[in-house]
GROMACS .gro file of C-alpha atoms in nm:
model
  179
    1MET     CA    1   0.000   0.000   0.000
    2GLY     CA    2   0.132   0.342  -0.092
    3GLN     CA    3   0.132   0.675   0.079
    4PRO     CA    4  -0.221   0.826   0.059
    5ARG     CA    5  -0.090   1.181   0.027
    6LYS     CA    6   0.141   1.099  -0.261
    7SER     CA    7  -0.041   0.985  -0.571
    8ARG     CA    8   0.127   0.772  -0.833
    9LYS     CA    9   0.273   0.933  -1.137
   10LYS     CA   10   0.034   0.942  -1.430
   11TYR     CA   11   0.287   0.911  -1.708
   12ASN     CA   12   0.561   0.688  -1.843
   13THR     CA   13   0.903   0.827  -1.919
   14PRO     CA   14   1.067   0.763  -2.256
   15PRO     CA   15   1.251   0.430  -2.281
   16HIS     CA   16   1.579   0.589  -2.387
   17PRO     CA   17   1.663   0.925  -2.223
   18TRP     CA   18   1.906   1.059  -2.485
   19ASN     CA   19   1.735   1.014  -2.819
   20ALA     CA   20   1.815   1.331  -3.017
   21GLU     CA   21   1.516   1.307  -3.253
   22ARG     CA   22   1.266   1.263  -2.967
   23ILE     CA   23   1.422   1.553  -2.773
   24LYS     CA   24   1.399   1.778  -3.079
   25ASN     CA   25   1.031   1.688  -3.130
   26GLU     CA   26   0.954   1.745  -2.762
   27ASN     CA   27   1.123   2.086  -2.769
   28LYS     CA   28   0.911   2.186  -3.071
   29LEU     CA   29   0.594   2.079  -2.889
   30MET     CA   30   0.699   2.268  -2.576
   31THR     CA   31   0.741   2.593  -2.767
   32LYS     CA   32   0.430   2.543  -2.983
   33TYR     CA   33   0.200   2.474  -2.687
   34GLY     CA   34   0.384   2.677  -2.418
   35LEU     CA   35   0.435   2.382  -2.187
   36LYS     CA   36   0.619   2.407  -1.857
   37ASN     CA   37   0.819   2.087  -1.885
   38LYS     CA   38   0.838   1.763  -2.079
   39LYS     CA   39   0.637   1.581  -1.816
   40GLU     CA   40   0.324   1.735  -1.971
   41ILE     CA   41   0.416   1.584  -2.308
   42TRP     CA   42   0.479   1.247  -2.147
   43LYS     CA   43   0.138   1.259  -1.977
   44ALA     CA   44  -0.033   1.324  -2.311
   45ASP     CA   45   0.172   1.048  -2.474
   46THR     CA   46   0.072   0.803  -2.201
   47LEU     CA   47  -0.292   0.898  -2.252
   48VAL     CA   48  -0.263   0.834  -2.627
   49ARG     CA   49  -0.104   0.495  -2.559
   50ARG     CA   50  -0.384   0.402  -2.317
   51TYR     CA   51  -0.649   0.492  -2.575
   52SER     CA   52  -0.466   0.294  -2.844
   53ARG     CA   53  -0.424  -0.007  -2.616
   54GLU     CA   54  -0.795  -0.001  -2.531
   55ALA     CA   55  -0.888   0.030  -2.901
   56ARG     CA   56  -0.666  -0.265  -3.000
   57TYR     CA   57  -0.821  -0.470  -2.721
   58LEU     CA   58  -1.174  -0.382  -2.835
   59LEU     CA   59  -1.096  -0.453  -3.201
   60GLY     CA   60  -1.013  -0.811  -3.109
   61PHE     CA   61  -1.356  -0.894  -2.968
   62GLY     CA   62  -1.713  -0.875  -3.093
   63THR     CA   63  -1.935  -0.950  -2.793
   64ASP     CA   64  -2.219  -0.726  -2.678
   65GLN     CA   65  -2.016  -0.598  -2.383
   66MET     CA   66  -1.730  -0.501  -2.616
   67VAL     CA   67  -1.970  -0.312  -2.845
   68LYS     CA   68  -2.094  -0.118  -2.543
   69GLU     CA   69  -1.738  -0.040  -2.429
   70LYS     CA   70  -1.646   0.064  -2.785
   71LEU     CA   71  -1.933   0.312  -2.795
   72GLU     CA   72  -1.834   0.448  -2.453
   73LEU     CA   73  -1.473   0.503  -2.560
   74LEU     CA   74  -1.571   0.668  -2.889
   75GLY     CA   75  -1.828   0.883  -2.709
   76HIS     CA   76  -1.569   0.996  -2.455
   77LEU     CA   77  -1.321   1.093  -2.725
   78ALA     CA   78  -1.591   1.272  -2.926
   79ARG     CA   79  -1.712   1.470  -2.620
   80THR     CA   80  -1.359   1.583  -2.542
   81GLY     CA   81  -1.310   1.684  -2.906
   82VAL     CA   82  -1.014   1.455  -2.968
   83LEU     CA   83  -1.205   1.265  -3.239
   84PRO     CA   84  -1.490   1.390  -3.459
   85GLU     CA   85  -1.844   1.258  -3.419
   86GLY     CA   86  -1.900   0.928  -3.594
   87ALA     CA   87  -1.534   0.824  -3.590
   88ALA     CA   88  -1.445   0.458  -3.613
   89LEU     CA   89  -1.248   0.258  -3.361
   90GLU     CA   90  -0.955   0.242  -3.605
   91ASP     CA   91  -0.927   0.622  -3.589
   92ILE     CA   92  -0.813   0.594  -3.228
   93LEU     CA   93  -0.500   0.417  -3.348
   94ASP     CA   94  -0.409   0.727  -3.553
   95LEU     CA   95  -0.415   0.963  -3.251
   96ASN     CA   96  -0.098   1.149  -3.159
   97VAL     CA   97   0.021   1.369  -2.874
   98GLU     CA   98  -0.082   1.692  -3.046
   99ASP     CA   99  -0.446   1.578  -3.057
  100ILE     CA  100  -0.446   1.567  -2.677
  101LEU     CA  101  -0.244   1.888  -2.632
  102ARG     CA  102  -0.492   2.081  -2.851
  103ARG     CA  103  -0.771   2.015  -2.602
  104ARG     CA  104  -0.593   2.169  -2.302
  105LEU     CA  105  -0.737   2.489  -2.151
  106GLN     CA  106  -0.409   2.671  -2.205
  107THR     CA  107  -0.412   2.598  -2.579
  108ILE     CA  108  -0.776   2.690  -2.627
  109VAL     CA  109  -0.730   3.020  -2.442
  110TYR     CA  110  -0.451   3.104  -2.687
  111LYS     CA  111  -0.648   2.989  -2.994
  112LYS     CA  112  -0.949   3.199  -2.892
  113GLY     CA  113  -0.731   3.510  -2.881
  114LEU     CA  114  -0.753   3.564  -2.505
  115ALA     CA  115  -0.372   3.564  -2.487
  116ARG     CA  116  -0.094   3.677  -2.718
  117THR     CA  117   0.127   3.368  -2.674
  118PRO     CA  118   0.082   3.014  -2.537
  119LYS     CA  119   0.305   3.101  -2.240
  120GLU     CA  120   0.091   3.403  -2.164
  121ALA     CA  121  -0.219   3.183  -2.184
  122ARG     CA  122  -0.063   2.953  -1.926
  123MET     CA  123   0.012   3.248  -1.700
  124PHE     CA  124  -0.347   3.381  -1.729
  125VAL     CA  125  -0.488   3.040  -1.637
  126VAL     CA  126  -0.253   2.986  -1.343
  127HIS     CA  127  -0.309   3.337  -1.205
  128GLY     CA  128  -0.688   3.298  -1.213
  129HIS     CA  129  -0.782   3.535  -1.496
  130ILE     CA  130  -0.966   3.266  -1.698
  131THR     CA  131  -1.307   3.119  -1.621
  132LEU     CA  132  -1.501   2.831  -1.765
  133ASN     CA  133  -1.874   2.884  -1.736
  134GLY     CA  134  -1.816   3.148  -1.467
  135LYS     CA  135  -1.586   2.932  -1.253
  136LYS     CA  136  -1.215   3.001  -1.218
  137ILE     CA  137  -0.998   2.718  -1.340
  138ASN     CA  138  -0.631   2.751  -1.260
  139SER     CA  139  -0.507   2.429  -1.416
  140PRO     CA  140  -0.362   2.479  -1.766
  141SER     CA  141  -0.384   2.106  -1.835
  142TYR     CA  142  -0.763   2.098  -1.785
  143VAL     CA  143  -0.915   1.913  -2.080
  144VAL     CA  144  -1.192   2.128  -2.225
  145LEU     CA  145  -1.492   1.942  -2.359
  146LYS     CA  146  -1.615   2.029  -2.706
  147GLY     CA  147  -1.931   2.200  -2.580
  148GLN     CA  148  -1.744   2.411  -2.324
  149GLU     CA  149  -1.523   2.604  -2.568
  150ASP     CA  150  -1.767   2.895  -2.600
  151GLU     CA  151  -1.793   2.932  -2.221
  152ILE     CA  152  -1.425   3.027  -2.177
  153GLY     CA  153  -1.359   3.389  -2.094
  154PHE     CA  154  -1.194   3.629  -1.854
  155TYR     CA  155  -1.287   3.655  -1.488
  156ARG     CA  156  -1.528   3.944  -1.440
  157SER     CA  157  -1.286   4.158  -1.235
  158SER     CA  158  -0.972   4.070  -1.431
  159PRO     CA  159  -0.762   4.374  -1.525
  160VAL     CA  160  -0.606   4.176  -1.808
  161ALA     CA  161  -0.926   4.155  -2.012
  162LYS     CA  162  -0.918   4.521  -2.118
  163GLN     CA  163  -0.554   4.500  -2.225
  164ILE     CA  164  -0.615   4.195  -2.443
  165GLU     CA  165  -0.926   4.351  -2.601
  166GLU     CA  166  -0.722   4.661  -2.692
  167TYR     CA  167  -0.443   4.443  -2.831
  168ASN     CA  168  -0.688   4.245  -3.048
  169GLN     CA  169  -0.853   4.567  -3.174
  170ASN     CA  170  -0.516   4.718  -3.267
  171LYS     CA  171  -0.420   4.396  -3.445
  172ASP     CA  172  -0.748   4.397  -3.640
  173ASN     CA  173  -0.710   4.766  -3.730
  174LYS     CA  174  -0.359   4.707  -3.866
  175ALA     CA  175  -0.484   4.412  -4.071
  176ASN     CA  176  -0.769   4.622  -4.216
  177THR     CA  177  -0.543   4.913  -4.309
  178GLU     CA  178  -0.295   4.684  -4.487
  179GLU     CA  179  -0.568   4.544  -4.712
   0.00000   0.00000   0.00000
């Protein structure tokens, strides 16, 4: 039995620590998504491997229980926005780490234009400037469901909201004048 206060790690480390190609790819992902450390990439990779393992297991059987589990897995991935509606079980095998990283709160805040950079999006989330359906969420790794994307915004008393609105307006004005 383990220590109740210390949960187990939720990721697997790479099998070989000094693989130059893997390190280069991880560094690109870290800058693209504004991640804090490589542990976040490894967590997403472990999640992809779990989904793939479950899909391979379900592809091997055809009983009624397996059909039910297959629909549950596909429904879960469709609700989170990782897979489109009506995807097949074989599509799970094509998932990659970026599919999971795209669904993080930090990434969606950046994509919606609530932050200038992915790192700034992370800072806004951690410092409590971002809400989801009116509730503060300060975890950048929170997986946003597909239906919750429109409910993301700034906290009502956040001083950052005005600055970002002005930045977006200036950016739009420059784009309009260049055309």
